[in-house]
Coordinates of C-alpha atoms in Angstrom, one line a residue:
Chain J
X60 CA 0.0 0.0 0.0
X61 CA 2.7 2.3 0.6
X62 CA 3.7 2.3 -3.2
X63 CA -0.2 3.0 -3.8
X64 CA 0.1 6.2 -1.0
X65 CA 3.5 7.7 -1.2
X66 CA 3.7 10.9 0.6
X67 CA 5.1 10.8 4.2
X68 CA 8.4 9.1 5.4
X69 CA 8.2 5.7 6.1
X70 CA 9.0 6.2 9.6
X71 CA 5.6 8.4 9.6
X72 CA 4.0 5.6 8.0
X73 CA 5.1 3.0 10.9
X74 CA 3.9 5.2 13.6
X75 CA 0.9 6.3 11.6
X76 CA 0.4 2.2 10.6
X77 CA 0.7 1.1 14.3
X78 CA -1.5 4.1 15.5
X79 CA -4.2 4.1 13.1
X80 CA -4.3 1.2 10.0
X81 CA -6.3 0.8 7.9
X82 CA -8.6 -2.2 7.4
X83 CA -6.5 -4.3 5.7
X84 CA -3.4 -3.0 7.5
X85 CA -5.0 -4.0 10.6
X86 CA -3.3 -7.7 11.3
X87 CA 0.3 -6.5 10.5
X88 CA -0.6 -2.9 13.2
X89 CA -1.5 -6.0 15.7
X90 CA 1.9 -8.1 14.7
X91 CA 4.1 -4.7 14.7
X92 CA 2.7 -3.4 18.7
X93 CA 3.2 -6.4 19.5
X94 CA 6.5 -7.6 18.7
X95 CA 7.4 -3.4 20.1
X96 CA 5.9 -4.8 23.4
X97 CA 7.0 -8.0 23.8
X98 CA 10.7 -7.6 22.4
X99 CA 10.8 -4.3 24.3
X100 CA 10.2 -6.5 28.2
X101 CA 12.5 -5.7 30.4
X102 CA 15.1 -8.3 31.4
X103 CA 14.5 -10.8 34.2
X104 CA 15.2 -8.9 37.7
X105 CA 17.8 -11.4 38.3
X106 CA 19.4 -10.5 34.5
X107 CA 19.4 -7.0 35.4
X108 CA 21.0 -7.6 39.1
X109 CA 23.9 -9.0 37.5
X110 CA 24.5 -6.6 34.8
X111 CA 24.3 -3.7 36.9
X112 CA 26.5 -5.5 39.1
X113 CA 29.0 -6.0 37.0
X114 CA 28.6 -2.4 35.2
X115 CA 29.4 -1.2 39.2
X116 CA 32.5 -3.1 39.2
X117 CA 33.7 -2.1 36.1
X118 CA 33.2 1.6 36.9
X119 CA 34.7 1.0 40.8
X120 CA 37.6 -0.3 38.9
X121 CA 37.8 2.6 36.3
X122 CA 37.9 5.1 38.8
X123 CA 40.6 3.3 40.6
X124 CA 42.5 3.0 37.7
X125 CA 42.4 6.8 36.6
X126 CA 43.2 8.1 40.3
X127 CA 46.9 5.7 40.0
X128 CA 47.4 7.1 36.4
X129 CA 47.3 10.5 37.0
X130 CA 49.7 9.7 39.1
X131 CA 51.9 7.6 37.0
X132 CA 51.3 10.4 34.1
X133 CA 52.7 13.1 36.7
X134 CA 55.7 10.9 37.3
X135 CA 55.9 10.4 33.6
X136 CA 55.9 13.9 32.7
X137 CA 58.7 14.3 35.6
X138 CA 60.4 11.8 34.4
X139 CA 60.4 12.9 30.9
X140 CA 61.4 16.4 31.8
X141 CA 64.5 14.9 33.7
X142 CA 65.4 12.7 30.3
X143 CA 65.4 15.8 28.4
X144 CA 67.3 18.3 31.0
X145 CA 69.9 14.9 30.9
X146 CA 70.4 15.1 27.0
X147 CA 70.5 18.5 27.2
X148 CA 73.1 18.3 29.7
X149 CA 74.6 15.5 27.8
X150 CA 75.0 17.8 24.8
X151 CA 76.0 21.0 26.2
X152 CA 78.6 19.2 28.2
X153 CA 80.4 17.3 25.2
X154 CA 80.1 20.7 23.3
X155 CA 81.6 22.6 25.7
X156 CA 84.3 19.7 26.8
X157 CA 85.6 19.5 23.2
X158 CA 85.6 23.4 22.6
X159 CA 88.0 23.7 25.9
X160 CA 90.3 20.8 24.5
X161 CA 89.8 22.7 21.1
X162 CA 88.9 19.0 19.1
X163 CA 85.5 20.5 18.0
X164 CA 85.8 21.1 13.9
X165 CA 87.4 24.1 13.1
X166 CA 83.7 25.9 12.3
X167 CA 82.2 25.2 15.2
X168 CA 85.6 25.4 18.0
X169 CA 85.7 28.9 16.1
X170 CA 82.5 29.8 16.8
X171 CA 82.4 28.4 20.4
X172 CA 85.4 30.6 21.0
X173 CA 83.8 33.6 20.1
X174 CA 81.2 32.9 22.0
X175 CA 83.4 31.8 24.7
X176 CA 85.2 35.3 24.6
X177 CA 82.3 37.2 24.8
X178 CA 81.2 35.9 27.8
X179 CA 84.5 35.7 29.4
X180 CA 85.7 32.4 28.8
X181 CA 88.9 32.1 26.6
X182 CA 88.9 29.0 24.4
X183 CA 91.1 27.7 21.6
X184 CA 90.5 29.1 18.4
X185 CA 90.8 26.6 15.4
X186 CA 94.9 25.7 14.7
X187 CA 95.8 26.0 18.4
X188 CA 95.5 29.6 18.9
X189 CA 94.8 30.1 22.1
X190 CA 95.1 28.6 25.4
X191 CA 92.2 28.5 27.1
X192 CA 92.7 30.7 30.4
X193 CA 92.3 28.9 34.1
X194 CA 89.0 26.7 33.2
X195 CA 86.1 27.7 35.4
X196 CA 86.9 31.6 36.0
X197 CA 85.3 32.5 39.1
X198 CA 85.9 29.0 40.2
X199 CA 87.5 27.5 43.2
X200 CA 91.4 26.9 42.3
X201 CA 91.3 23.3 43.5
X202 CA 88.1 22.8 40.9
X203 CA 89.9 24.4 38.3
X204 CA 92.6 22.3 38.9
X205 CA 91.7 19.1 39.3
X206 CA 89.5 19.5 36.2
X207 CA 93.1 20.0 34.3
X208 CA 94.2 16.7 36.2
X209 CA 91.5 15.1 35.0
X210 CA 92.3 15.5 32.1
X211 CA 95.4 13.6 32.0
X212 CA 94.0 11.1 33.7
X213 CA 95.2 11.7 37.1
X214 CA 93.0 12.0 40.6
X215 CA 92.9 15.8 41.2
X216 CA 94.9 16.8 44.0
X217 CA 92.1 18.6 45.5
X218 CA 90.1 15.5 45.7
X219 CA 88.2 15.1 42.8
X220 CA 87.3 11.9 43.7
X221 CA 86.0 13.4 47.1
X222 CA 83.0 16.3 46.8
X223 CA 84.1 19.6 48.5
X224 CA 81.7 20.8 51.3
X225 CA 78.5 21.8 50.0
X226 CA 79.5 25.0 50.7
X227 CA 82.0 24.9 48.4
X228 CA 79.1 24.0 45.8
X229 CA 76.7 26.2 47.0
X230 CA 78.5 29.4 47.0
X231 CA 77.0 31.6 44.1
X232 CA 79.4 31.9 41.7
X233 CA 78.6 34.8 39.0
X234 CA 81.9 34.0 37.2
X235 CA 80.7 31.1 35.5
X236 CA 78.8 31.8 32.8
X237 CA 76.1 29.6 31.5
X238 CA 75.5 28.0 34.8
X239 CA 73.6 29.7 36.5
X240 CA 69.9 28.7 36.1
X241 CA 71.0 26.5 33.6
X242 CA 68.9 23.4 33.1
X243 CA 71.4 21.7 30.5
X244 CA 74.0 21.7 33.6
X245 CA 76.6 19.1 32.0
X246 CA 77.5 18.3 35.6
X247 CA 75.3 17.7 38.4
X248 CA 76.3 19.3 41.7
X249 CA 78.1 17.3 44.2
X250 CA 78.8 14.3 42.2
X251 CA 82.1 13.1 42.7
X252 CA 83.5 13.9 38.8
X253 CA 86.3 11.0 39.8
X254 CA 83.8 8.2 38.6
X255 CA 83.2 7.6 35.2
X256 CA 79.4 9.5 34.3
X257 CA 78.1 6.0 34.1
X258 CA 78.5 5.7 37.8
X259 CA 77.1 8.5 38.7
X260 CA 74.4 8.5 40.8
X261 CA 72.4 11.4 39.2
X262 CA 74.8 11.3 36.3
X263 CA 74.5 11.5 32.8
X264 CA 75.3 7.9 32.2
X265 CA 72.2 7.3 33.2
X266 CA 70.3 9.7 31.7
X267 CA 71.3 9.4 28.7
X268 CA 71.0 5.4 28.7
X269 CA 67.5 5.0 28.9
X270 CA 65.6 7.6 27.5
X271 CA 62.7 5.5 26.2
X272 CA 61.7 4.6 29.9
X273 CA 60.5 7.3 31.8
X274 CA 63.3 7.9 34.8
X275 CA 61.1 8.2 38.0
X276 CA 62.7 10.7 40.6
X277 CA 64.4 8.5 43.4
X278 CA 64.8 5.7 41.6
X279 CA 68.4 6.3 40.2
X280 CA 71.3 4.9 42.7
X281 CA 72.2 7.7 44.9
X282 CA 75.7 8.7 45.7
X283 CA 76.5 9.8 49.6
X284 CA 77.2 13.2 48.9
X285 CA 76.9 15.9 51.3
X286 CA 75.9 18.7 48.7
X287 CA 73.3 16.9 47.2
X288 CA 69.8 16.9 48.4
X289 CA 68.1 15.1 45.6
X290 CA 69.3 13.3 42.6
X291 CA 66.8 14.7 40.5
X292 CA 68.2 16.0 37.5
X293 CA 65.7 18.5 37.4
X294 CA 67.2 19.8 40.4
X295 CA 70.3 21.4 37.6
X296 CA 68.4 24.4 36.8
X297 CA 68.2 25.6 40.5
X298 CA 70.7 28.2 39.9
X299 CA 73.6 26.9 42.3
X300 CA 76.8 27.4 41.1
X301 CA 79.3 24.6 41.0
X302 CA 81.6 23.7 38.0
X303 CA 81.4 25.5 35.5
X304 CA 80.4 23.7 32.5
X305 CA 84.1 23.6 30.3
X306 CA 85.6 22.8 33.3
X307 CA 85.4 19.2 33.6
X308 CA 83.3 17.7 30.3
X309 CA 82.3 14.6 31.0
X310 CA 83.1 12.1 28.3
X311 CA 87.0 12.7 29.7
X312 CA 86.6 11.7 33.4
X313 CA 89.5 9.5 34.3
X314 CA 88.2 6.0 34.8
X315 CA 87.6 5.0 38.3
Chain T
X282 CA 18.8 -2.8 23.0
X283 CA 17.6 -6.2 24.4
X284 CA 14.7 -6.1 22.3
X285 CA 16.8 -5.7 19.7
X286 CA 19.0 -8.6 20.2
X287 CA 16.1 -10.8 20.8
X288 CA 14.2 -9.6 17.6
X289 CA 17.7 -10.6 15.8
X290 CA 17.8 -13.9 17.8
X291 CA 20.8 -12.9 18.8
X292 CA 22.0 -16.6 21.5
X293 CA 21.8 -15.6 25.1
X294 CA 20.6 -11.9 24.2
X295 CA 20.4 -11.1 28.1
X296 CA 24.2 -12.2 28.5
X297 CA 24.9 -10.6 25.5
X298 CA 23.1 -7.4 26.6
X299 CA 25.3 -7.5 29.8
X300 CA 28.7 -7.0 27.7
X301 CA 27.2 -4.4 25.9
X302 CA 26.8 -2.3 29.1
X303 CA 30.0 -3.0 29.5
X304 CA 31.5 -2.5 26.3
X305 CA 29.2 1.5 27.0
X306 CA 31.4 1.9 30.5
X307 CA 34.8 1.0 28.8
X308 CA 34.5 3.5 26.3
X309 CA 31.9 6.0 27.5
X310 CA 34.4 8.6 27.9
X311 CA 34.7 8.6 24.1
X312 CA 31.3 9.5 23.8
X313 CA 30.4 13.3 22.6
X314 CA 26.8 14.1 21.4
X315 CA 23.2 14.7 22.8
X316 CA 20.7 12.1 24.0
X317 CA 19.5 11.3 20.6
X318 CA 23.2 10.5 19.8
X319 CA 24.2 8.2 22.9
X320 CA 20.9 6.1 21.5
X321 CA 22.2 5.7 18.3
X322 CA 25.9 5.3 19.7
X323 CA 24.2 2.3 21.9
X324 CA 22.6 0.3 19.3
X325 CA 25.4 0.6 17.1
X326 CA 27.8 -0.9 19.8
X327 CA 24.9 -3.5 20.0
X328 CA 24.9 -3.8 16.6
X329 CA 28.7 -4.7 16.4
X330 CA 28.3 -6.9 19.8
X331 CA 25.5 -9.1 17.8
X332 CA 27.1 -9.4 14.8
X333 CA 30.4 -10.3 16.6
X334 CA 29.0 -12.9 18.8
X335 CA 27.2 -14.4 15.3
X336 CA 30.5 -14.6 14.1
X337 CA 32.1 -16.1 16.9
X338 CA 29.7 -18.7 17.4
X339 CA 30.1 -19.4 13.3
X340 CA 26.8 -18.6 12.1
X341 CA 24.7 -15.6 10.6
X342 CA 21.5 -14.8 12.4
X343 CA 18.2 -16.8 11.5
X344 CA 17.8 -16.8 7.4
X345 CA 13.9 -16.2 7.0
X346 CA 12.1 -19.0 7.2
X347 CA 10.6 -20.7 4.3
X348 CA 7.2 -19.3 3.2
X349 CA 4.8 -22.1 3.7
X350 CA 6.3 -23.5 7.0
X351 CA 4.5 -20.9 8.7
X352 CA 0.6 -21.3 7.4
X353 CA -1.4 -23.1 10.1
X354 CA -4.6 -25.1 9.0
X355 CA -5.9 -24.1 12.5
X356 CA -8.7 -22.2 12.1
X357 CA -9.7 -18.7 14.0
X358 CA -10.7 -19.0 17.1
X359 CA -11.1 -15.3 17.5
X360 CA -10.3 -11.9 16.2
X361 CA -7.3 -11.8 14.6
X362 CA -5.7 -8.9 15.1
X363 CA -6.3 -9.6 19.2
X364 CA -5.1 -12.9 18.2
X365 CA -1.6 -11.4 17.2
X366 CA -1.6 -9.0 20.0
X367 CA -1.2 -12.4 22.7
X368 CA 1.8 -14.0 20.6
X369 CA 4.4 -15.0 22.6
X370 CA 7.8 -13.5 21.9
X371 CA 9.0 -16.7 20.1
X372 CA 6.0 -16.8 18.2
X373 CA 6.9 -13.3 16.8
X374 CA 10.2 -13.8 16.5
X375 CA 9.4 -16.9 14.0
X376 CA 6.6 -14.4 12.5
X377 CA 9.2 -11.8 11.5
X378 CA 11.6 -15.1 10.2
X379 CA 10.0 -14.2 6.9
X380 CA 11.6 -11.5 6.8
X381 CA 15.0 -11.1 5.5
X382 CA 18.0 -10.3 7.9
X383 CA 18.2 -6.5 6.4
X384 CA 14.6 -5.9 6.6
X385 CA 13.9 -7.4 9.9
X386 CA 16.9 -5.6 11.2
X387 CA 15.4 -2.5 10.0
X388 CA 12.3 -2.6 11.2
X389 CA 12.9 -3.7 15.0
X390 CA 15.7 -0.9 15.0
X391 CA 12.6 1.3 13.5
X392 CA 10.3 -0.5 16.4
X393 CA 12.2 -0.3 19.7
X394 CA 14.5 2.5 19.1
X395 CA 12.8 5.4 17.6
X396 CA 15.8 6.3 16.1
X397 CA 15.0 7.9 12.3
X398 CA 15.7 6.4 9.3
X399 CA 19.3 8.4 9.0
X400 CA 20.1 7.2 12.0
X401 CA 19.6 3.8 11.4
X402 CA 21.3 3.9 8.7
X403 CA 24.2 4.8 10.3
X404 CA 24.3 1.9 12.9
X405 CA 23.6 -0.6 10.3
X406 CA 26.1 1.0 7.7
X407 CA 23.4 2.2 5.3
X408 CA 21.6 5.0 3.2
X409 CA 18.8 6.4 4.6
X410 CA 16.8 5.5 1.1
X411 CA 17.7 1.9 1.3
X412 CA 16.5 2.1 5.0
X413 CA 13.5 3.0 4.1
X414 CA 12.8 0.7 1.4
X415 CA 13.9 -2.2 3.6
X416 CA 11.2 -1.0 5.6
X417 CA 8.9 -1.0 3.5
X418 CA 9.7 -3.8 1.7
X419 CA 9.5 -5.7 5.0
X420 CA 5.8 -4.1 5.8
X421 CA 4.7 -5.4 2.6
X422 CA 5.9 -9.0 3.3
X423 CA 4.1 -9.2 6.6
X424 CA 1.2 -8.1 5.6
X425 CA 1.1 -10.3 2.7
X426 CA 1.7 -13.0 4.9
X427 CA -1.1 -12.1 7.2
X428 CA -3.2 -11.6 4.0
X429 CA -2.9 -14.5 2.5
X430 CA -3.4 -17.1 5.9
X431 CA -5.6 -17.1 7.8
X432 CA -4.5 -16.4 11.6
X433 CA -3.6 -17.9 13.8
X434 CA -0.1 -19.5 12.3
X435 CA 1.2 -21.9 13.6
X436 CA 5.1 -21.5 13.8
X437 CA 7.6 -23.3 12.1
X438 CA 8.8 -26.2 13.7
X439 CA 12.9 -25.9 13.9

């Protein structure tokens, strides 16, 4: 009939067919309500109990579940802010290590130096120029110093191997440029530069070994050292002066 | 959404019902839209649940029955159209086997969702103008079936 009476929708026609049919619609009307009413029963109470029971559990567990990731994605984010301050670090301190030794390619040790000067920091200049000046202006002598030991390959006479007083670390230092605030710090404070970086209990051995897996704050083996509170990585861009960064690069620590 | 699982014959349609709520939870944070929307989203997840569990249990739902299986030689014992009103759900369900899959999917969507033809098109991957004449294609057969016997039928035997 519908082809005989085209006009409205067919979903018109199905309400309009159910509501009101026409004589000869009238057995398929009755067939139509009443698979709507019978198909539409609710389930068994007992069917229903379960599902909703089931649907609570899920949801218990969801919620549980978001409250520990926002957690794990804070410690991610951490984590992945320390991996990226470390390869910073990583960079900026094999830069700056080869620009003081002067084996960066001519280019770039050229341009390092001039960057160097203006700043205050004298560095070789491509074809063995200059010397660079006492590494670390501004710094403690015995820093300075054992940085040129190091070097060599030789334990510092200051003790190196041994962290000065956190004092020592501490103390601002203006003189050293590109330290201060710095969140690429090449060296964290109050490691003991004697051990190879690997070692290193906030080192950059190990941030630069495992990038892919989010580093949590705590987790890396911590050295006993007096000037160091945390071995956070992120803690490098607190502004406290310590080495400063050509002073002791460190792909060239002297193997334990 | 049960309804519409049992119109399909869809095995164990409570059971089956049950995963779909819980299929909703899982992903209801995905969900953006109105009322009108999380209906359509709903069936459509039941849609997918059916057709899944049909597959997984290695068979399509319930081909339409053959024509003549259904014609009763019981005569009336009263009205007919308050005849067809007491039909049990089974009854129904072997009633609309006449149908084919598309049609009678159609028309319980059309039934027991009030969704519109566009939107039933979209949960069962269709245009709205082949929704609609799947509708009305399946109106036609019903009523010719209830034209040409004489009610009550007797269901097919399976």
């Amino acid at each position: 009939m519908d082809e005989m009476t085209p006009g409205p929708e067919p979903e018109d026609n199905l309400e309009r067919l159910l509501a009101q049919p026409g004589q000869e619609d009238e057995r398929v009307a009755a067939l139509l309500r009443a698979a709507r009413r019978r198909l539409s029963a609710p389930a068994p109470d007992d069917v229903r109990d379960r599902h909703l029971s089931a649907i609570h559990g899920l949801a218990r567990q969801r919620a549980e579940r978001r409250s520990l990731s926002w957690a794990d994605r804070a410690r991610a984010v951490i984590g992945m802010t320390s991996v990226k301050v470390g390869l910073a670090a990583a960079a900026a301190a094999a830069a700056t290590g080869g620009a003081v030794t002067g084996t960066l390619p001519p280019p770039v040790q050229e341009a390092v130096a001039e960057v160097g000067e203006a700043v205050g920091i004298e560095l070789p200049r491509p074809g063995g120029g200059d010397a660079p000046a006492a590494p670390g202006r501004g710094q403690p002598p015995e820093e300075a110093d054992g940085g040129a030991r190091d070097r060599d390959g030789r334990e510092g006479p200051a003790g190196r191997g041994e962290p000065g007083p956190p004092e020592d670390r501490e103390r601002p230092d203006p003189g050293a440029p590109g330290r201060e605030g710095d969140p690429a710090d090449p060296e964290p404070r109050g490691s003991a530069p004697g051990d190879p970086p690997e070692s290193r209990g906030d080192g950059l051995g190990q941030r630069g070994e495992a990038p892919a897996e989010a580093p949590r704050p705590g987790i890396a083996p911590h050295r006993e050292e007096p000037g160091r509170a945390s071995p956070d990585p992120d803690d490098g861009g607190d502004g406290s002066p310590g080495q400063p960064a050509v002073d002791a690069p460190p792909d060239e620590w002297p193997a334990p | 959404m049960l309804g519409y699982l049992r119109s399909r014959r869809a095995p164990e349609a409570e059971d089956l019902t049950g995963e779909v709520f819980l299929k909703l939870v899982r992903s209801l944070d995905t969900f953006e839209g109105g009322e009108a929307d999380f209906r359509s989203w709903l069936l459509t997840v039941t849609h997918h649940a059916m057709v899944d569990e049909f597959r997984r249990r290695g068979r399509r739902p319930e081909e339409p029955a053959p024509h003549d299986d259904l014609v009763s030689a019981a005569p009336p014992q009263q009205s007919e159209p308050d005849a067809i009103e007491r039909l049990t759900t089974e009854e129904i369900l072997d009633l609309l086997d006449v149908l084919t899959e598309a049609q009678r999917e159609v028309l319980t969507l059309r039934l027991l969702s009030g969704l519109s033809t566009r939107e039933i098109g979209d949960i069962v991957g269709r245009s709205r103008g082949a929704v609609k004449q799947l509708q009305r294609r399946a109106i036609h057969r019903l009523r010719d079936l209830l034209a040409e016997h004489p009610y009550p039928i007797n269901p097919p035997e399976r």
